[in-house]
mmCIF file of C-alpha atoms in Angstrom:
data_model
loop_
_atom_site.group_PDB
_atom_site.id
_atom_site.type_symbol
_atom_site.label_atom_id
_atom_site.label_comp_id
_atom_site.label_asym_id
_atom_site.label_seq_id
_atom_site.Cartn_x
_atom_site.Cartn_y
_atom_site.Cartn_z
ATOM 1 C CA UNK A 1 -10.129 4.901 28.638
ATOM 2 C CA UNK A 2 -8.433 4.672 25.180
ATOM 3 C CA UNK A 3 -11.125 4.624 22.532
ATOM 4 C CA UNK A 4 -10.072 3.432 19.274
ATOM 5 C CA UNK A 5 -12.102 2.602 16.191
ATOM 6 C CA UNK A 6 -11.623 0.136 13.242
ATOM 7 C CA UNK A 7 -13.131 1.294 9.946
ATOM 8 C CA UNK A 8 -13.310 -1.572 7.458
ATOM 9 C CA UNK A 9 -15.345 -2.620 4.399
ATOM 10 C CA UNK A 10 -14.347 -6.239 4.748
ATOM 11 C CA UNK A 11 -13.313 -8.156 7.793
ATOM 12 C CA UNK A 12 -10.121 -10.143 6.721
ATOM 13 C CA UNK A 13 -7.545 -11.984 8.934
ATOM 14 C CA UNK A 14 -5.837 -8.669 9.603
ATOM 15 C CA UNK A 15 -8.860 -6.937 11.081
ATOM 16 C CA UNK A 16 -9.744 -10.054 13.310
ATOM 17 C CA UNK A 17 -6.027 -10.029 14.396
ATOM 18 C CA UNK A 18 -6.181 -6.229 15.368
ATOM 19 C CA UNK A 19 -9.585 -6.825 17.390
ATOM 20 C CA UNK A 20 -7.943 -9.692 19.190
ATOM 21 C CA UNK A 21 -4.713 -7.752 19.969
ATOM 22 C CA UNK A 22 -6.658 -4.931 21.367
ATOM 23 C CA UNK A 23 -8.583 -7.369 23.549
ATOM 24 C CA UNK A 24 -5.280 -8.812 24.893
ATOM 25 C CA UNK A 25 -4.351 -5.252 25.795
ATOM 26 C CA UNK A 26 -7.339 -4.425 27.408
ATOM 27 C CA UNK A 27 -8.588 -1.919 24.858
ATOM 28 C CA UNK A 28 -11.904 -1.511 23.527
ATOM 29 C CA UNK A 29 -11.579 -1.520 19.544
ATOM 30 C CA UNK A 30 -14.789 -0.377 18.189
ATOM 31 C CA UNK A 31 -15.373 -2.010 14.607
ATOM 32 C CA UNK A 32 -17.313 0.110 12.293
ATOM 33 C CA UNK A 33 -18.412 -1.179 8.724
ATOM 34 C CA UNK A 34 -17.973 1.464 6.294
ATOM 35 C CA UNK A 35 -20.689 0.309 4.176
ATOM 36 C CA UNK A 36 -23.374 0.754 6.912
ATOM 37 C CA UNK A 37 -22.583 4.422 7.664
ATOM 38 C CA UNK A 38 -22.908 7.923 6.251
ATOM 39 C CA UNK A 39 -21.128 10.805 7.478
ATOM 40 C CA UNK A 40 -21.945 14.458 7.812
ATOM 41 C CA UNK A 41 -18.936 16.457 6.503
ATOM 42 C CA UNK A 42 -20.087 19.570 8.500
ATOM 43 C CA UNK A 43 -21.168 17.891 11.529
ATOM 44 C CA UNK A 44 -20.008 19.071 15.008
ATOM 45 C CA UNK A 45 -16.615 17.177 15.653
ATOM 46 C CA UNK A 46 -17.775 16.146 19.047
ATOM 47 C CA UNK A 47 -20.607 13.921 17.559
ATOM 48 C CA UNK A 48 -17.915 12.201 15.244
ATOM 49 C CA UNK A 49 -15.766 11.714 18.132
ATOM 50 C CA UNK A 50 -18.516 10.106 20.108
ATOM 51 C CA UNK A 51 -18.763 7.575 17.327
ATOM 52 C CA UNK A 52 -15.376 6.994 16.381
ATOM 53 C CA UNK A 53 -13.473 7.643 19.602
ATOM 54 C CA UNK A 54 -9.972 9.178 20.114
ATOM 55 C CA UNK A 55 -8.138 7.588 17.100
ATOM 56 C CA UNK A 56 -9.333 5.755 13.887
ATOM 57 C CA UNK A 57 -7.752 2.896 12.218
ATOM 58 C CA UNK A 58 -8.848 3.033 8.577
ATOM 59 C CA UNK A 59 -8.615 -0.310 6.898
ATOM 60 C CA UNK A 60 -10.947 -0.227 3.923
ATOM 61 C CA UNK A 61 -9.833 -2.245 0.951
ATOM 62 C CA UNK A 62 -11.382 0.339 -1.227
ATOM 63 C CA UNK A 63 -8.805 3.096 -1.718
ATOM 64 C CA UNK A 64 -11.338 5.790 -2.670
ATOM 65 C CA UNK A 65 -13.706 4.933 0.178
ATOM 66 C CA UNK A 66 -11.019 4.942 2.849
ATOM 67 C CA UNK A 67 -9.556 8.169 1.433
ATOM 68 C CA UNK A 68 -12.909 9.993 1.517
ATOM 69 C CA UNK A 69 -13.799 8.673 4.921
ATOM 70 C CA UNK A 70 -10.353 9.816 6.260
ATOM 71 C CA UNK A 71 -10.886 13.265 4.701
ATOM 72 C CA UNK A 72 -14.119 13.673 6.776
ATOM 73 C CA UNK A 73 -12.692 12.299 9.922
ATOM 74 C CA UNK A 74 -9.443 14.249 9.823
ATOM 75 C CA UNK A 75 -11.317 17.419 8.584
ATOM 76 C CA UNK A 76 -13.413 17.148 11.887
ATOM 77 C CA UNK A 77 -10.227 16.937 13.875
ATOM 78 C CA UNK A 78 -9.955 13.164 14.608
ATOM 79 C CA UNK A 79 -6.619 11.353 14.286
ATOM 80 C CA UNK A 80 -6.603 8.756 11.572
ATOM 81 C CA UNK A 81 -4.041 6.041 10.787
ATOM 82 C CA UNK A 82 -3.004 6.755 8.243
ATOM 83 C CA UNK A 83 -3.415 10.419 7.693
ATOM 84 C CA UNK A 84 -5.189 11.693 4.660
ATOM 85 C CA UNK A 85 -2.042 13.050 2.770
ATOM 86 C CA UNK A 86 -0.184 9.570 3.539
ATOM 87 C CA UNK A 87 -3.281 7.732 2.131
ATOM 88 C CA UNK A 88 -3.415 9.951 -0.942
ATOM 89 C CA UNK A 89 0.283 9.600 -1.819
ATOM 90 C CA UNK A 90 0.523 5.831 -1.187
ATOM 91 C CA UNK A 91 -2.895 5.032 -3.065
ATOM 92 C CA UNK A 92 -1.352 6.581 -6.148
ATOM 93 C CA UNK A 93 1.847 4.817 -7.501
ATOM 94 C CA UNK A 94 3.032 7.958 -9.352
ATOM 95 C CA UNK A 95 2.624 10.266 -6.345
ATOM 96 C CA UNK A 96 4.403 7.639 -4.356
ATOM 97 C CA UNK A 97 7.400 7.285 -6.681
ATOM 98 C CA UNK A 98 7.583 11.239 -6.740
ATOM 99 C CA UNK A 99 7.565 11.224 -3.020
ATOM 100 C CA UNK A 100 10.356 8.643 -2.827
ATOM 101 C CA UNK A 101 12.449 10.267 -5.549
ATOM 102 C CA UNK A 102 12.419 13.703 -3.876
ATOM 103 C CA UNK A 103 14.118 12.026 -0.828
ATOM 104 C CA UNK A 104 16.821 10.438 -2.885
ATOM 105 C CA UNK A 105 15.506 6.862 -2.565
ATOM 106 C CA UNK A 106 16.506 4.576 -5.330
ATOM 107 C CA UNK A 107 13.364 3.846 -7.430
ATOM 108 C CA UNK A 108 12.764 2.216 -10.815
ATOM 109 C CA UNK A 109 13.175 4.599 -13.708
ATOM 110 C CA UNK A 110 9.474 5.623 -14.138
ATOM 111 C CA UNK A 111 7.839 7.343 -17.151
ATOM 112 C CA UNK A 112 4.037 8.558 -17.534
ATOM 113 C CA UNK A 113 2.009 9.067 -20.607
ATOM 114 C CA UNK A 114 -1.370 10.282 -21.110
ATOM 115 C CA UNK A 115 -2.358 8.895 -24.747
ATOM 116 C CA UNK A 116 -1.466 5.720 -26.664
ATOM 117 C CA UNK A 117 0.848 7.441 -28.821
ATOM 118 C CA UNK A 118 2.636 9.018 -25.652
ATOM 119 C CA UNK A 119 2.713 5.377 -24.116
ATOM 120 C CA UNK A 120 4.491 3.887 -27.190
ATOM 121 C CA UNK A 121 7.000 6.634 -27.302
ATOM 122 C CA UNK A 122 7.623 6.235 -23.495
ATOM 123 C CA UNK A 123 8.144 2.440 -24.022
ATOM 124 C CA UNK A 124 10.549 3.014 -26.887
ATOM 125 C CA UNK A 125 12.539 5.264 -24.437
ATOM 126 C CA UNK A 126 12.532 2.745 -21.542
ATOM 127 C CA UNK A 127 13.222 -0.235 -23.694
ATOM 128 C CA UNK A 128 11.808 -3.829 -23.421
ATOM 129 C CA UNK A 129 10.835 -5.577 -21.419
ATOM 130 C CA UNK A 130 9.099 -2.906 -19.200
ATOM 131 C CA UNK A 131 6.308 -2.918 -16.749
ATOM 132 C CA UNK A 132 2.897 -1.311 -17.115
ATOM 133 C CA UNK A 133 0.789 -0.622 -13.993
ATOM 134 C CA UNK A 134 -2.427 1.091 -13.143
ATOM 135 C CA UNK A 135 -1.711 4.213 -11.078
ATOM 136 C CA UNK A 136 -4.392 3.141 -8.614
ATOM 137 C CA UNK A 137 -4.786 -0.566 -7.826
ATOM 138 C CA UNK A 138 -3.667 -3.262 -5.776
ATOM 139 C CA UNK A 139 -2.911 -7.112 -5.494
ATOM 140 C CA UNK A 140 -1.061 -7.012 -8.774
ATOM 141 C CA UNK A 141 -4.311 -6.463 -10.791
ATOM 142 C CA UNK A 142 -3.643 -5.156 -14.266
ATOM 143 C CA UNK A 143 0.065 -5.016 -13.803
ATOM 144 C CA UNK A 144 1.646 -6.355 -17.075
ATOM 145 C CA UNK A 145 5.255 -7.157 -18.209
ATOM 146 C CA UNK A 146 5.511 -5.652 -21.681
ATOM 147 C CA UNK A 147 7.960 -7.739 -23.623
ATOM 148 C CA UNK A 148 7.804 -6.138 -26.911
ATOM 149 C CA UNK A 149 6.174 -3.486 -29.239
ATOM 150 C CA UNK A 150 3.394 -5.891 -30.434
ATOM 151 C CA UNK A 151 2.342 -6.669 -26.967
ATOM 152 C CA UNK A 152 2.476 -3.116 -25.965
ATOM 153 C CA UNK A 153 0.155 -2.120 -28.732
ATOM 154 C CA UNK A 154 -2.288 -4.847 -27.643
ATOM 155 C CA UNK A 155 -2.251 -3.780 -24.069
ATOM 156 C CA UNK A 156 -2.497 -0.227 -24.875
ATOM 157 C CA UNK A 157 -5.479 -0.797 -27.155
ATOM 158 C CA UNK A 158 -7.250 -2.749 -24.523
ATOM 159 C CA UNK A 159 -6.838 -0.002 -21.880
ATOM 160 C CA UNK A 160 -8.203 2.552 -24.515
ATOM 161 C CA UNK A 161 -11.500 0.461 -24.547
ATOM 162 C CA UNK A 162 -11.886 0.678 -20.733
ATOM 163 C CA UNK A 163 -14.224 3.251 -19.588
ATOM 164 C CA UNK A 164 -12.070 4.434 -16.762
ATOM 165 C CA UNK A 165 -10.204 7.638 -17.000
ATOM 166 C CA UNK A 166 -7.306 6.390 -14.694
ATOM 167 C CA UNK A 167 -6.479 3.768 -17.292
ATOM 168 C CA UNK A 168 -5.566 6.450 -19.720
ATOM 169 C CA UNK A 169 -2.887 7.323 -17.373
ATOM 170 C CA UNK A 170 -0.025 5.113 -18.652
ATOM 171 C CA UNK A 171 2.449 4.374 -15.771
ATOM 172 C CA UNK A 172 5.465 2.743 -17.099
ATOM 173 C CA UNK A 173 8.691 1.435 -15.307
ATOM 174 C CA UNK A 174 11.931 -0.182 -16.329
ATOM 175 C CA UNK A 175 12.008 -3.913 -15.537
ATOM 176 C CA UNK A 176 14.567 -4.382 -12.694
ATOM 177 C CA UNK A 177 16.673 -7.558 -13.199
ATOM 178 C CA UNK A 178 16.310 -9.136 -9.732
ATOM 179 C CA UNK A 179 15.980 -12.514 -8.294
ATOM 180 C CA UNK A 180 12.696 -14.038 -8.582
ATOM 181 C CA UNK A 181 11.214 -12.331 -5.402
ATOM 182 C CA UNK A 182 10.965 -8.917 -3.940
ATOM 183 C CA UNK A 183 10.935 -7.897 -0.162
ATOM 184 C CA UNK A 184 8.170 -6.555 1.814
ATOM 185 C CA UNK A 185 9.026 -4.639 4.961
ATOM 186 C CA UNK A 186 6.507 -3.448 7.457
ATOM 187 C CA UNK A 187 6.997 -0.075 9.422
ATOM 188 C CA UNK A 188 4.931 1.259 12.192
ATOM 189 C CA UNK A 189 5.789 4.690 13.113
ATOM 190 C CA UNK A 190 9.618 4.985 13.580
ATOM 191 C CA UNK A 191 10.052 1.266 14.007
ATOM 192 C CA UNK A 192 10.676 -1.557 11.386
ATOM 193 C CA UNK A 193 8.792 -4.627 12.354
ATOM 194 C CA UNK A 194 9.496 -7.331 10.125
ATOM 195 C CA UNK A 195 10.653 -8.197 6.578
ATOM 196 C CA UNK A 196 10.033 -11.142 4.155
ATOM 197 C CA UNK A 197 10.739 -12.227 0.800
ATOM 198 C CA UNK A 198 7.700 -12.520 -1.496
ATOM 199 C CA UNK A 199 8.136 -15.337 -4.194
ATOM 200 C CA UNK A 200 5.635 -15.513 -7.053
ATOM 201 C CA UNK A 201 3.128 -18.472 -7.689
ATOM 202 C CA UNK A 202 4.197 -20.809 -10.340
ATOM 203 C CA UNK A 203 3.759 -19.483 -13.692
ATOM 204 C CA UNK A 204 3.450 -15.877 -12.662
ATOM 205 C CA UNK A 205 6.170 -13.157 -12.283
ATOM 206 C CA UNK A 206 4.239 -11.075 -9.763
ATOM 207 C CA UNK A 207 5.090 -11.610 -6.248
ATOM 208 C CA UNK A 208 1.635 -10.696 -4.698
ATOM 209 C CA UNK A 209 0.249 -13.171 -1.920
ATOM 210 C CA UNK A 210 -3.128 -12.356 -3.121
ATOM 211 C CA UNK A 211 -1.996 -13.908 -6.522
ATOM 212 C CA UNK A 212 -0.889 -17.122 -4.885
ATOM 213 C CA UNK A 213 2.670 -15.929 -3.975
ATOM 214 C CA UNK A 214 4.489 -17.211 -0.742
ATOM 215 C CA UNK A 215 6.439 -15.440 1.830
ATOM 216 C CA UNK A 216 9.660 -16.497 3.593
ATOM 217 C CA UNK A 217 11.717 -14.675 6.433
ATOM 218 C CA UNK A 218 14.263 -12.048 5.263
ATOM 219 C CA UNK A 219 17.047 -10.854 7.484
ATOM 220 C CA UNK A 220 16.436 -7.320 8.427
ATOM 221 C CA UNK A 221 19.713 -5.724 7.825
ATOM 222 C CA UNK A 222 20.711 -2.351 8.908
ATOM 223 C CA UNK A 223 20.717 -1.005 5.226
ATOM 224 C CA UNK A 224 17.253 -2.630 4.567
ATOM 225 C CA UNK A 225 15.777 -1.079 7.814
ATOM 226 C CA UNK A 226 17.288 2.473 7.080
ATOM 227 C CA UNK A 227 15.913 2.254 3.348
ATOM 228 C CA UNK A 228 12.538 1.310 4.833
ATOM 229 C CA UNK A 229 12.293 3.921 7.352
ATOM 230 C CA UNK A 230 13.431 6.498 4.916
ATOM 231 C CA UNK A 231 10.765 5.478 2.429
ATOM 232 C CA UNK A 232 8.169 5.604 5.258
ATOM 233 C CA UNK A 233 9.191 9.177 6.224
ATOM 234 C CA UNK A 234 9.039 10.032 2.443
ATOM 235 C CA UNK A 235 5.332 9.410 2.233
ATOM 236 C CA UNK A 236 4.535 10.830 5.691
ATOM 237 C CA UNK A 237 4.777 7.758 7.886
ATOM 238 C CA UNK A 238 2.495 5.543 9.685
ATOM 239 C CA UNK A 239 1.615 1.964 9.353
ATOM 240 C CA UNK A 240 3.013 1.082 5.997
ATOM 241 C CA UNK A 241 4.448 -1.807 3.843
ATOM 242 C CA UNK A 242 7.443 -0.956 1.857
ATOM 243 C CA UNK A 243 8.053 -3.151 -1.297
ATOM 244 C CA UNK A 244 11.670 -3.284 -2.526
ATOM 245 C CA UNK A 245 13.608 -5.196 -5.110
ATOM 246 C CA UNK A 246 17.303 -6.423 -5.110
ATOM 247 C CA UNK A 247 18.681 -4.769 -8.099
ATOM 248 C CA UNK A 248 22.337 -5.190 -9.366
ATOM 249 C CA UNK A 249 23.081 -1.697 -7.881
ATOM 250 C CA UNK A 250 21.303 -2.306 -4.570
ATOM 251 C CA UNK A 251 17.786 -2.021 -3.129
ATOM 252 C CA UNK A 252 15.283 -0.282 -5.114
ATOM 253 C CA UNK A 253 11.853 0.703 -3.594
ATOM 254 C CA UNK A 254 8.964 0.347 -6.033
ATOM 255 C CA UNK A 255 5.710 0.803 -3.862
ATOM 256 C CA UNK A 256 4.586 1.859 -0.411
ATOM 257 C CA UNK A 257 1.221 0.350 0.741
ATOM 258 C CA UNK A 258 -1.181 2.241 2.965
ATOM 259 C CA UNK A 259 -3.331 -0.329 4.347
ATOM 260 C CA UNK A 260 -1.042 -3.311 4.137
ATOM 261 C CA UNK A 261 -2.289 -7.062 4.604
ATOM 262 C CA UNK A 262 0.179 -8.696 6.951
ATOM 263 C CA UNK A 263 -1.059 -12.243 7.477
ATOM 264 C CA UNK A 264 1.586 -13.605 5.033
ATOM 265 C CA UNK A 265 4.381 -11.539 6.826
ATOM 266 C CA UNK A 266 3.078 -12.722 10.314
ATOM 267 C CA UNK A 267 3.150 -16.283 9.221
ATOM 268 C CA UNK A 268 6.699 -15.969 7.796
ATOM 269 C CA UNK A 269 8.216 -14.119 10.667
ATOM 270 C CA UNK A 270 5.808 -14.463 13.655
ATOM 271 C CA UNK A 271 6.329 -10.806 14.565
ATOM 272 C CA UNK A 272 3.344 -9.579 16.527
ATOM 273 C CA UNK A 273 2.339 -6.958 14.001
ATOM 274 C CA UNK A 274 -1.439 -6.503 15.235
ATOM 275 C CA UNK A 275 -0.135 -5.658 18.768
ATOM 276 C CA UNK A 276 2.527 -3.381 17.418
ATOM 277 C CA UNK A 277 -0.116 -1.500 15.314
ATOM 278 C CA UNK A 278 -2.553 -1.158 18.366
ATOM 279 C CA UNK A 279 0.376 0.189 20.610
ATOM 280 C CA UNK A 280 1.283 2.634 17.897
ATOM 281 C CA UNK A 281 -2.630 3.909 17.734
ATOM 282 C CA UNK A 282 -2.415 4.436 21.620
ATOM 283 C CA UNK A 283 0.662 6.379 21.081
ATOM 284 C CA UNK A 284 -0.651 8.500 18.549
ATOM 285 C CA UNK A 285 -3.767 9.289 20.538
ATOM 286 C CA UNK A 286 -1.491 10.403 23.442
ATOM 287 C CA UNK A 287 0.543 12.886 21.259
#
């Protein structure tokens, strides 16, 4: 009997869909609320396996919570989707862009600075407009379009006041001239499952569905599939959402998401993403 657990910190549409998919496949998916547990980092691995089963789907919204849970479970010999190194890379935009660039994937020009003075110099090098992002974060939060030097100074001063050391890492990218949309491609292992355009909500430039954006089907061309799989391999593989933009010079990959939400992608494409993920977990367990 395959034993799979689902570690979460909030039950969203995606987690419900994964539980329903496992039931359709006759599998016993064990949901575990990460907020109600503690872990012994030096415990006998057999005890952890008794609780978490053969393979663990880590679906925490909190990046650091999920990363540390993965570290303990993987350190005890359990298989986690996605593995620790994949989570570490994809949870940090700078680490991701470095991994993508190493494999020759086309990415936006990216500069990083560590002081307000350095950030101003970096923006002068990039030119305006540019994009300022937190190195760790999701749903488009604190992502800003920096239109000129004056707005840059205001944004940098605001970040200097934040009592968060990560906000003193200035992750800056060139603004890619693109249609008013980007493309999300979901990969599971070596398979590309679906792709959809993401359009921003009215009055916003960010395409995140969490900010009111919408998704429409995107034809999955051989070129797009090849880029998505290459991006997946660059960060270590697993269940991943690869976000791309259509630049004048071709597809540019700007982020890879480690615990992707896929309700919007499912609604746009009707691809059975939950079942694909559960079948992949079974495949990982049998390796």
